[in-house]
Every structure is written in C-alpha cells, then in structure tokens.
Coordinates of N, CA and C and ligand atoms in Angstrom, one line a residue:
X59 N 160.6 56.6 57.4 CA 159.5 57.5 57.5 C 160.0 58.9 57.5
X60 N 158.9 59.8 56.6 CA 159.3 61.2 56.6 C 158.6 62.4 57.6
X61 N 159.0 63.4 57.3 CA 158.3 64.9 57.6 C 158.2 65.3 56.4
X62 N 157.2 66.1 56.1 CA 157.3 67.2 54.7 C 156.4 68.5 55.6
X63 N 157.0 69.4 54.3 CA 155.9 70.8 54.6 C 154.9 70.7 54.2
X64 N 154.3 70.8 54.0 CA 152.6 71.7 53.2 C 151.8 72.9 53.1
X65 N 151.9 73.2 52.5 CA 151.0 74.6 52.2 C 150.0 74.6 51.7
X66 N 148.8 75.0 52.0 CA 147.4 75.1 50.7 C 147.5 76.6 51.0
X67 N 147.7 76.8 49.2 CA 147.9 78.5 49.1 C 146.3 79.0 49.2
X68 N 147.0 80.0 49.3 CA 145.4 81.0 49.5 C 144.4 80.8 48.7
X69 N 144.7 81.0 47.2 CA 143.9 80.5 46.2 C 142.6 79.1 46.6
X70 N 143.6 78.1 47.1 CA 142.6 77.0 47.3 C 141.6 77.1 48.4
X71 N 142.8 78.4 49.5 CA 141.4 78.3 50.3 C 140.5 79.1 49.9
X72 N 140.5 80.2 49.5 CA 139.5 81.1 48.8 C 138.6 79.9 48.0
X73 N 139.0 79.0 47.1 CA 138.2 77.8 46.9 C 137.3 76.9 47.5
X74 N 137.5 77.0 48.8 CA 137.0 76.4 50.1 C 137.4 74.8 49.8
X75 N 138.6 74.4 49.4 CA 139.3 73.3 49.2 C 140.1 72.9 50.0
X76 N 140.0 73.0 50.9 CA 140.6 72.6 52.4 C 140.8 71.2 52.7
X77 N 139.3 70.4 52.8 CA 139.1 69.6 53.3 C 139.1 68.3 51.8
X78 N 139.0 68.7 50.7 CA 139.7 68.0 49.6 C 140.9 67.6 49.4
X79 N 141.8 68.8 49.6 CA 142.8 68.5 49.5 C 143.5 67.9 50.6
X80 N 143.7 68.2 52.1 CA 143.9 67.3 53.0 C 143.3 65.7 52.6
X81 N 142.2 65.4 52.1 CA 141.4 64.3 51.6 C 142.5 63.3 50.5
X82 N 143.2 64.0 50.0 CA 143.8 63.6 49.1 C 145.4 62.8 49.7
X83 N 145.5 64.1 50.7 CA 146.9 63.1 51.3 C 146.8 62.3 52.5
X84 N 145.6 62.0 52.8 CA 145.1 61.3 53.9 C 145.0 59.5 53.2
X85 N 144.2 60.1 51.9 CA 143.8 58.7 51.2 C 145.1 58.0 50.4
X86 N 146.2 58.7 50.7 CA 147.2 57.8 50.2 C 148.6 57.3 51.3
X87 N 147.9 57.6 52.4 CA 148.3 57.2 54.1 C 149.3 58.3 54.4
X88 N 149.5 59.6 54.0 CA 150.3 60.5 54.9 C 149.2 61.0 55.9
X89 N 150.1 61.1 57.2 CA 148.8 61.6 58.1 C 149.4 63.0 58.6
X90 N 148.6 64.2 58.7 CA 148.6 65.1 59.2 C 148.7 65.3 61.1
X91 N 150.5 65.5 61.0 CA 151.0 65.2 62.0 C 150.9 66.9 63.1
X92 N 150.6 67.9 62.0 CA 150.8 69.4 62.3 C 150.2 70.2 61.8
X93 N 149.1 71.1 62.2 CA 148.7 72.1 61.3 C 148.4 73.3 61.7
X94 N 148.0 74.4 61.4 CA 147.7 75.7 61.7 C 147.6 76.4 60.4
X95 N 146.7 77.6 60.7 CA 146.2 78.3 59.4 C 146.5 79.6 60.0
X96 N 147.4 80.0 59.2 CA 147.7 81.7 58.9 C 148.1 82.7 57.8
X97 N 148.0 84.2 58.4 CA 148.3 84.8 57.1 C 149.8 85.5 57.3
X98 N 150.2 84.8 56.1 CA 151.8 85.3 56.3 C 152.0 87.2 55.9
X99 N 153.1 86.8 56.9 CA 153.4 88.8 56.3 C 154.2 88.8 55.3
X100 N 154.8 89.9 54.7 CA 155.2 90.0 53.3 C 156.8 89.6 53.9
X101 N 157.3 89.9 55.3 CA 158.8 89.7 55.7 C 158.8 88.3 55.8
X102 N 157.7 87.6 56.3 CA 157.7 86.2 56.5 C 158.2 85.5 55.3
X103 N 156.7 86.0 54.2 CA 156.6 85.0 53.1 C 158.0 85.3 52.2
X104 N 158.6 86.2 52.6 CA 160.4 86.6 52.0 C 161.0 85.8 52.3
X105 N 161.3 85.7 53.3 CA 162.5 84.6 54.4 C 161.8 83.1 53.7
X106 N 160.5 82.3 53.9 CA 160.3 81.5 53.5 C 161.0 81.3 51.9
X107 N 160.8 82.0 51.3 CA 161.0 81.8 49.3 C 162.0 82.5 49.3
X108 N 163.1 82.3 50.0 CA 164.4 83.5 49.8 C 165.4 82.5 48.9
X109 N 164.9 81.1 48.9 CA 165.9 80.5 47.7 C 165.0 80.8 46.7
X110 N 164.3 81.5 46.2 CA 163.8 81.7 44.8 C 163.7 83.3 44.7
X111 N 165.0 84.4 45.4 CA 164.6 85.9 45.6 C 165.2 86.4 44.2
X112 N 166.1 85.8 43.7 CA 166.6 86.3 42.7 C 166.1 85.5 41.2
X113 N 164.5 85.1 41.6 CA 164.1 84.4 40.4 C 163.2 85.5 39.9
X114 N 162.9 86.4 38.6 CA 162.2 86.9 38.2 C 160.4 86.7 38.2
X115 N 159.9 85.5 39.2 CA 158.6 85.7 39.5 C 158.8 85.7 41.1
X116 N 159.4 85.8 42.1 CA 160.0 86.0 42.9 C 158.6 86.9 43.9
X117 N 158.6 88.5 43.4 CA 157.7 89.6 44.0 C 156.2 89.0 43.8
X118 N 155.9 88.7 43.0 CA 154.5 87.7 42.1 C 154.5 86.9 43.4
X119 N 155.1 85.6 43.7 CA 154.9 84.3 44.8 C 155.0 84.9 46.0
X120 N 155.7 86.0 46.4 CA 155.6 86.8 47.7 C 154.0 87.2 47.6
X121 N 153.5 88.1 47.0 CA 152.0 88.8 46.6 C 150.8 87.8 46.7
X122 N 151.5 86.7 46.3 CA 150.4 85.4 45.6 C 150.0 85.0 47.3
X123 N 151.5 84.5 47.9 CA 151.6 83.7 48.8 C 150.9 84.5 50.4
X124 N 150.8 86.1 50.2 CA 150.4 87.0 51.1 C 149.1 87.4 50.8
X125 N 148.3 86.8 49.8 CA 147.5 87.5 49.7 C 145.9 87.2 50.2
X126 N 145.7 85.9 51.3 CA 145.7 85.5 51.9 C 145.4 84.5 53.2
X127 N 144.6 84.2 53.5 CA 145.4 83.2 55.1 C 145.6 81.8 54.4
X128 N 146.9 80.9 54.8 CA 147.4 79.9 54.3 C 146.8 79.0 55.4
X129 N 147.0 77.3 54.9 CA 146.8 76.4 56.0 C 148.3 75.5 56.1
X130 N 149.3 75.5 56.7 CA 150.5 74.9 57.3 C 150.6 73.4 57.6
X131 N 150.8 72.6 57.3 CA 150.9 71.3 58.0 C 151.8 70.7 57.5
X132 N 152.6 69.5 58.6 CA 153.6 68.5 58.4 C 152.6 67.3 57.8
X133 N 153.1 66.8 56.6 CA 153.1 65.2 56.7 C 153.6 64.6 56.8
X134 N 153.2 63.6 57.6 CA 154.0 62.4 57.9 C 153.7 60.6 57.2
X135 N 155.1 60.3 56.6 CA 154.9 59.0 56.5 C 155.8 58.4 55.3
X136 N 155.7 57.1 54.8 CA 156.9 56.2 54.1 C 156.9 57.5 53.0
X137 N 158.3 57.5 52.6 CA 158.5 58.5 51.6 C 157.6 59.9 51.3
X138 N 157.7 60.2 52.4 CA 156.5 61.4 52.4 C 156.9 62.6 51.8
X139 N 158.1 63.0 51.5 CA 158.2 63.8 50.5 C 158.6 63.9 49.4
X140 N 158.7 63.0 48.6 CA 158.6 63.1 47.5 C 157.0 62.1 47.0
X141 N 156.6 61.7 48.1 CA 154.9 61.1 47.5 C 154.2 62.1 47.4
X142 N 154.6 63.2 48.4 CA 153.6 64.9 48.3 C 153.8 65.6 47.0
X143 N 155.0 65.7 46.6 CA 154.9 66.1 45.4 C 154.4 65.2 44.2
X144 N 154.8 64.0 44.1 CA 153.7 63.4 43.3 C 152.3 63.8 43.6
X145 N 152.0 63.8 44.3 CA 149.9 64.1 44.8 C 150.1 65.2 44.0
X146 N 151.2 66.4 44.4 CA 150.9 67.8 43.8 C 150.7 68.0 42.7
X147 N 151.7 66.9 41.7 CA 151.8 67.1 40.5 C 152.2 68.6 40.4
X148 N 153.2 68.1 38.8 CA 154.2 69.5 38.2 C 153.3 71.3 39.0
X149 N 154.6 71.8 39.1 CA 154.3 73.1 39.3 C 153.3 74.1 38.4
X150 N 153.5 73.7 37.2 CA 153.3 74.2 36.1 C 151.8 73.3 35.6
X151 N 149.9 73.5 36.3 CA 149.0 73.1 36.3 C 149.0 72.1 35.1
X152 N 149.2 73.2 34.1 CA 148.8 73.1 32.6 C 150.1 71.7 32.2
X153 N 151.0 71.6 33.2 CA 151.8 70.4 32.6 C 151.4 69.1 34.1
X154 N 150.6 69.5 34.9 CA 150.8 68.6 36.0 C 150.0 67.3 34.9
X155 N 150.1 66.2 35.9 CA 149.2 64.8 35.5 C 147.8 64.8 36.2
X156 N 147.4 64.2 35.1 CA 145.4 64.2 36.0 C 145.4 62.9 37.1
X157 N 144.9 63.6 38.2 CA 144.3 63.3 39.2 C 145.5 63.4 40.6
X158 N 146.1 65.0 40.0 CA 146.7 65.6 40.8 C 146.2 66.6 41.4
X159 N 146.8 67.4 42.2 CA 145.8 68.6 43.3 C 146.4 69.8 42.4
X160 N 147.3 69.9 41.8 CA 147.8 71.2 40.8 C 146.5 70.9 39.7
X161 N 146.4 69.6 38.9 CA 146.0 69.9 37.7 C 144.3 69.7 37.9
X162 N 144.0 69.4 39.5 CA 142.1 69.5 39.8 C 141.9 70.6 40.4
X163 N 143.0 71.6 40.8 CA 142.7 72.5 41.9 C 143.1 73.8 41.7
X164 N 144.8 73.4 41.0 CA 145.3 74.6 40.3 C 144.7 75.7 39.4
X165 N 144.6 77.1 39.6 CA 144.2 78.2 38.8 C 145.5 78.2 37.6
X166 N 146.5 78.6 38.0 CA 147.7 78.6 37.1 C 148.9 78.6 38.0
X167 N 150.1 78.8 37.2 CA 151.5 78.3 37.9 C 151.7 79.5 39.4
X168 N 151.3 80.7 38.7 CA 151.2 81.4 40.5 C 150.5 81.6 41.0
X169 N 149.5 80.6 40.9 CA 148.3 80.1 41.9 C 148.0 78.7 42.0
X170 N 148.7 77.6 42.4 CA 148.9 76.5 41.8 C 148.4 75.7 43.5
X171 N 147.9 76.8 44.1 CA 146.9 75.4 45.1 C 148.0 75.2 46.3
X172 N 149.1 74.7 46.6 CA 149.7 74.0 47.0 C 151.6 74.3 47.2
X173 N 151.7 74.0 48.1 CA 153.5 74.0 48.2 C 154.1 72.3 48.9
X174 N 155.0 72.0 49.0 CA 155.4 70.6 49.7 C 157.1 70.7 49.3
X175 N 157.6 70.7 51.0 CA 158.8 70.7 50.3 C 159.6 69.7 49.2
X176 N 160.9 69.7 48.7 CA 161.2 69.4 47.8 C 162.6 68.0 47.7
X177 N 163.0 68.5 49.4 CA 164.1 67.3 49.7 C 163.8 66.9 51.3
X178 N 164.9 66.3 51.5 CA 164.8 66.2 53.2 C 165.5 67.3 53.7
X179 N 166.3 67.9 53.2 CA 167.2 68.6 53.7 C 166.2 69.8 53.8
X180 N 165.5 70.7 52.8 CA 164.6 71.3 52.6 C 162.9 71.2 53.7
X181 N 163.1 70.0 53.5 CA 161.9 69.5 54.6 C 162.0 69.5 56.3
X182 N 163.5 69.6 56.4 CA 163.8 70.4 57.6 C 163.8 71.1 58.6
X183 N 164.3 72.1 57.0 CA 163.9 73.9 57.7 C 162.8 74.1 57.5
X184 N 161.7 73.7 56.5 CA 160.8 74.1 56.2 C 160.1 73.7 57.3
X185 N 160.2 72.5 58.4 CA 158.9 72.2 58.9 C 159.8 72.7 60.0
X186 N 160.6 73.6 60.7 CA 160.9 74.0 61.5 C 161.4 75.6 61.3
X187 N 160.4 76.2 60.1 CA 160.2 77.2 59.8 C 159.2 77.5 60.7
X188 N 158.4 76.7 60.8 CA 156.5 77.1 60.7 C 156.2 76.1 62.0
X189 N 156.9 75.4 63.1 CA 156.4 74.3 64.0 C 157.7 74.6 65.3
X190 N 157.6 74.4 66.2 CA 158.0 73.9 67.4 C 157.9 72.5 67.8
X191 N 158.8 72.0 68.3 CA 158.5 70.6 68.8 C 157.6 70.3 69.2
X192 N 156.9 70.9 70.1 CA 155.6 70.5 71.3 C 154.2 71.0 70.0
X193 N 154.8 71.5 69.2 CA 153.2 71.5 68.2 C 153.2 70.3 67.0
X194 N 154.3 68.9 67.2 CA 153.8 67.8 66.4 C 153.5 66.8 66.7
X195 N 152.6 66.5 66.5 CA 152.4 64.9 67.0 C 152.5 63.7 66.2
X196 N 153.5 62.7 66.3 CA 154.2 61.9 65.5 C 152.9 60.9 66.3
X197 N 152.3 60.0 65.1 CA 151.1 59.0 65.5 C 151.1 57.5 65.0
Ligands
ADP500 P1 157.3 74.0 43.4 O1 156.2 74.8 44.2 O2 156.6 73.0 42.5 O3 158.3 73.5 44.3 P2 159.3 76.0 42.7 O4 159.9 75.8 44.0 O5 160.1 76.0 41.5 O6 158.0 75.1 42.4 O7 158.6 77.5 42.7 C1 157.9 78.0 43.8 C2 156.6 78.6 43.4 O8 156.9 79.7 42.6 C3 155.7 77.7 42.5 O9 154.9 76.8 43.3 C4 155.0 78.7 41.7 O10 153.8 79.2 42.4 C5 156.0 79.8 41.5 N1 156.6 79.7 40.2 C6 157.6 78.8 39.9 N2 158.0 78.9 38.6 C7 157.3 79.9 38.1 C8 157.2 80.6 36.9 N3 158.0 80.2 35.9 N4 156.4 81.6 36.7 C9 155.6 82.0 37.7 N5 155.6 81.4 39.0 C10 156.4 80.4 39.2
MG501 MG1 159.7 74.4 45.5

C-alpha cells in the first residue's frame, strides 16, 4: 500500500471539477486519506517545482500553479502512485489516453488539471510537503 500527492490545479477548479475528479480516483479504490484546498504563494509553489527550476517552462508552472486556489490530497492505496498517474494520463493532454483526467479535463500541457507524484521517493516529500502526521487518516 501507497501514499501519493495530488493536486487539482486551479484550472480544474475554476472548472468546478472537483468532485469529478476526486470521482475518478475513488472509483478505482484510492481513497482520499488527506485533503485541504489552498492558494499557494509564488515562494511556495518555487520550493514545490524546484526540481523543474531550471526547465524553460519552469516561471509559466510557477504562474499556472499560483494562479489560483489548489485542492491537496494524499491517496491512498495498492500501487497508488503509479495508478494516479495512469488515471492522469500523459502530461502532455493532446498525447494523454481517453478516459483520462488530462485528456477529459485537461486545457493544455500548462493547464493540465492535475499533479500526482511520480515515485515513492518523490511521494514522500511531496506528501510531507503539504501534511503533518495528525492531518492523515490512514482508513
Ligand atoms: P507531470 O505533471 O506529468 O509529472 P512534469 O513533472 O514533467 O509532468 O512537469 C510538471 C508540470 O510542468 C506539468 O504537469 C506541466 O504542467 C508542466 N510542463 C511539463 N512539461 C512542459 C512543457 N514542455 N511545456 C509546458 N509545460 C510543461
Ligand atoms: Mg512531475
């Protein structure tokens, strides 16, 4: 059994896709072990994406990711982070697979709906970026 991060970017919630998208990782048994909705500051959403600072869309995913209020949550469950990214499908909308949350929900690649970390090692820090022990409930 895993932990993963999650993010529903701003874009989705300006969509009012909230409850779809949680819908989506519910119905394939990850269960939402953590959550909270905020708006990140520009020093936050830095430190978060600071392994992509030296990527030329880098200022763009900071802007995207601040621009604004996000919803945060841990999933939990058998291979849960790499099943989140399947759900997400490819980064890249226009290449994700249909009956993914990128390619039903996604605007384009810097508005792509969604984040989920990418390893365990990564799933980590990431959910101890954004959680305190006493705010998860393992169920
Ligand atoms: P993922 O979110 O699928 O893990 P990455 O970690 O590679 O993808 O990138 C982080 C985020 O940066 C992506 O979700 C996307 O919003 C943005 N991004 C990645 N690659 C590009 C790109 N080539 N052009 C613009 N934005 C990008
Ligand atoms: Mg990533």
């Amino acid at each position: 059994m895993q932990q993963t991060l999650s993010i529903i970017k701003p874009d989705a919630i300006e969509k009012n896709l909230i409850g779809k998208i949680l819908s989506r990782f519910e119905e394939n048994n990850l269960k939402v072990i953590a959550a909270k909705m905020l708006h990140l500051t520009k020093e936050k959403a830095q430190k978060f994406y600071e392994v992509h600072k030296d990527k030329p869309f880098y200022n763009d995913l900071v802007e995207s990711i601040t621009s604004g209020p996000v919803l945060v949550s841990i999933l939990y469950g058998e291979d849960a982070i790499q099943k989140n990214r399947k759900i997400m499908g490819a980064t890249d909308p226009q290449k994700a697979d249909k009956g993914t949350i990128r390619k039903d929900f996604a605007t384009n690649i810097d508005r792509n709906a969604v984040h989920g970390s990418d390893s365990v090692e990564n799933a980590k820090i990431e959910v101890s970026f954004f959680f305190k022990e006493n705010e998860i409930f393992i169920r």
